[in-house]
Each structure stands twice: as C-alpha cells, then as structure tokens.
C-alpha cells in the first residue's frame, strides 16, 4: 500500500513541477491515448503541455470550455497523426450541435497545437454520395411524416471538420501542423464575436471553405489546397467592422479550376505576398447568398503573383505593405486585453 501512495505522490510531484504529461502508444508515457490526457488536464489545472509521441491516434478529441493555457505538442507532424472518420451531416442526425462533428472539437481558450497532422477521412471511406435515415431531417411539410422524408443525403465531400471550435474558444495558435479533410470546412474556428486565431507554417487541405475563420485571423507561411472547384477560403466578420482574415506569404494550390475564396456576410480578406498556383480559376473572391452587407466588398491584395496565365483581379489595391503586417498589426491589443 505504501508503495502505491509513493507512486501516486511521486507522479503528482513530477507533473506539478514539469507541468507536462506525455502520451505514448507504446506505454512509455503517462497515457497511451490523447483524450484521457485531456481529461486528466481538466482535473489538474497545473498541466500546461500534453506531449504526444509518434503514432497514428484514431480518436476524436473534446477540449472542454474549462481548459485553457494548454499546448498540444507532437514530436513531429510527420510522426504524429490524429485521424477520425466523421461526417458532420451524420453527426447532426443524432446530436443537437456540432460539438463532436470534428476530429478536434474545441471549447477551451488560449490553446496551442504544434507539430500535428489531423485528418478527417470520411470522404475516402465511401465511393459516392449516400443516403441515411435521419430523424432530424424531418420537415413539417412532409406528408404524414412518412419515412422517405426522414432520409438525408450525405455528400462524399460534405462538411468534414478536422478542427472545429466554438464561441469562447479564442486565442488559438497552430504552428507546423497539417489539417486534411475529404470535405468542406477543414479548419473552422468559429467565434465571430471574440475569435482571435493565429496559424503559421501549416497546410490546410479540403473542399469548399477549407480555411474559414470567424473574427480575427492571421495565417503566415501556410499552404492551402483546394480539392475541387469550390472556393478555398472564407471569412465571417459580421460582428466587428474591423475583424479580418489576413494571409501573408501563403501559397494557394488546388485541383484544376479551384476558386480562391468567397464570403456570405460582412468580411475583410487580405492577401500579402501570396502565390497562386497555375490551376487557380479566373474567378475573383465573391459574395455568396442573398444577405445584405453593411460595409461592401472588402478584399485586398498586395504583391501577390500567380504562376502561368495572369489575371488582373489580384492587382495591388491597398497601400499597406507586407512588412507592416505583424501579429500586433492584425490583433492590436485584443490578444492581450482579452487574456483574462
């Protein structure tokens, strides 16, 4: 019995000083899976880093709103993969919201994700669009609630979040990560009121709106890849006239004819010193849907270039230079003042 207590005390002494717990599938760490480590960190707020050794982790992660100031650090993005198969449409057939519709589901704040590959591979698991029985698909206009009206079409390339965050989940950083999905909305940080997001040295690959932040976002030295002809990036800035999605020194690639971007609501999108692949369509960033705008069309380019045939719609249209665009320029003092 005394040895059990010594073990427990020793373990607690270790992580209270180091503030770090280790995930290792081979049993050489504190946990062999990531979610139990997250649950442990929720109970012990002195933990500030979850270090993940190499492996393919087939699990879905839930990061509670009570979690903050936590770093998820992989040994290498080439060695650490978090993979799960999940269609948003299927998830919503039996759940009231999106919490669980992604590979990484986030309600916590002040989080960092480093050296990770995150994959939602639902589209690769089916040969084409499918139809499922879905009680939540019921329409009031359905005749007598007949069963055919409870069926829902699930597209092979429908919403498939690799990362989805919720209101309250702000000041999120991604560095040296790959996010891949077989559908739309690959990385979806969605707090339009208070969202502050910083992405660096990452790759985002998916279908429509693969990178779709709400609020304030800065992406530097990233690669975005569109897997079809739909718009690759998207932004929602309806809650704050000054909110913006800024992409600096980024590269945009995709299948032949991919469109660069779009928006549905008030938005600001900036592209500084970016490169567009030859496969990009001659289609300017556009407004989708019929909603009205308070601030008009706000899409800005500076010193961007395209491989192959040139288009005129990404010509310089702002006096701001890429050298001026820093973390402080995009977020001002919001990141500091909101860090409570």
GROMACS .gro file of N, CA and C in nm, residues 42 94 123 141 153 239 304:
model
   21
   42UNK      N    1  -0.789   1.843  -1.742
   42UNK     CA    2  -0.909   1.914  -1.696
   42UNK      C    3  -0.923   1.907  -1.545
   94UNK      N    4  -2.810   1.280  -3.498
   94UNK     CA    5  -2.838   1.231  -3.363
   94UNK      C    6  -2.784   1.323  -3.254
  123UNK      N    7  -1.472   1.113  -4.645
  123UNK     CA    8  -1.496   1.103  -4.789
  123UNK      C    9  -1.423   0.988  -4.855
  141UNK      N   10  -4.341   1.992  -4.353
  141UNK     CA   11  -4.425   1.979  -4.472
  141UNK      C   12  -4.433   1.835  -4.523
  153UNK      N   13  -2.956   1.300  -4.757
  153UNK     CA   14  -2.844   1.277  -4.846
  153UNK      C   15  -2.716   1.327  -4.780
  239UNK      N   16  -1.958   4.056  -3.691
  239UNK     CA   17  -1.976   4.112  -3.557
  239UNK      C   18  -1.890   4.234  -3.530
  304UNK      N   19   0.101   4.011  -5.476
  304UNK     CA   20   0.069   3.869  -5.499
  304UNK      C   21   0.100   3.833  -5.644
   0.00000   0.00000   0.00000
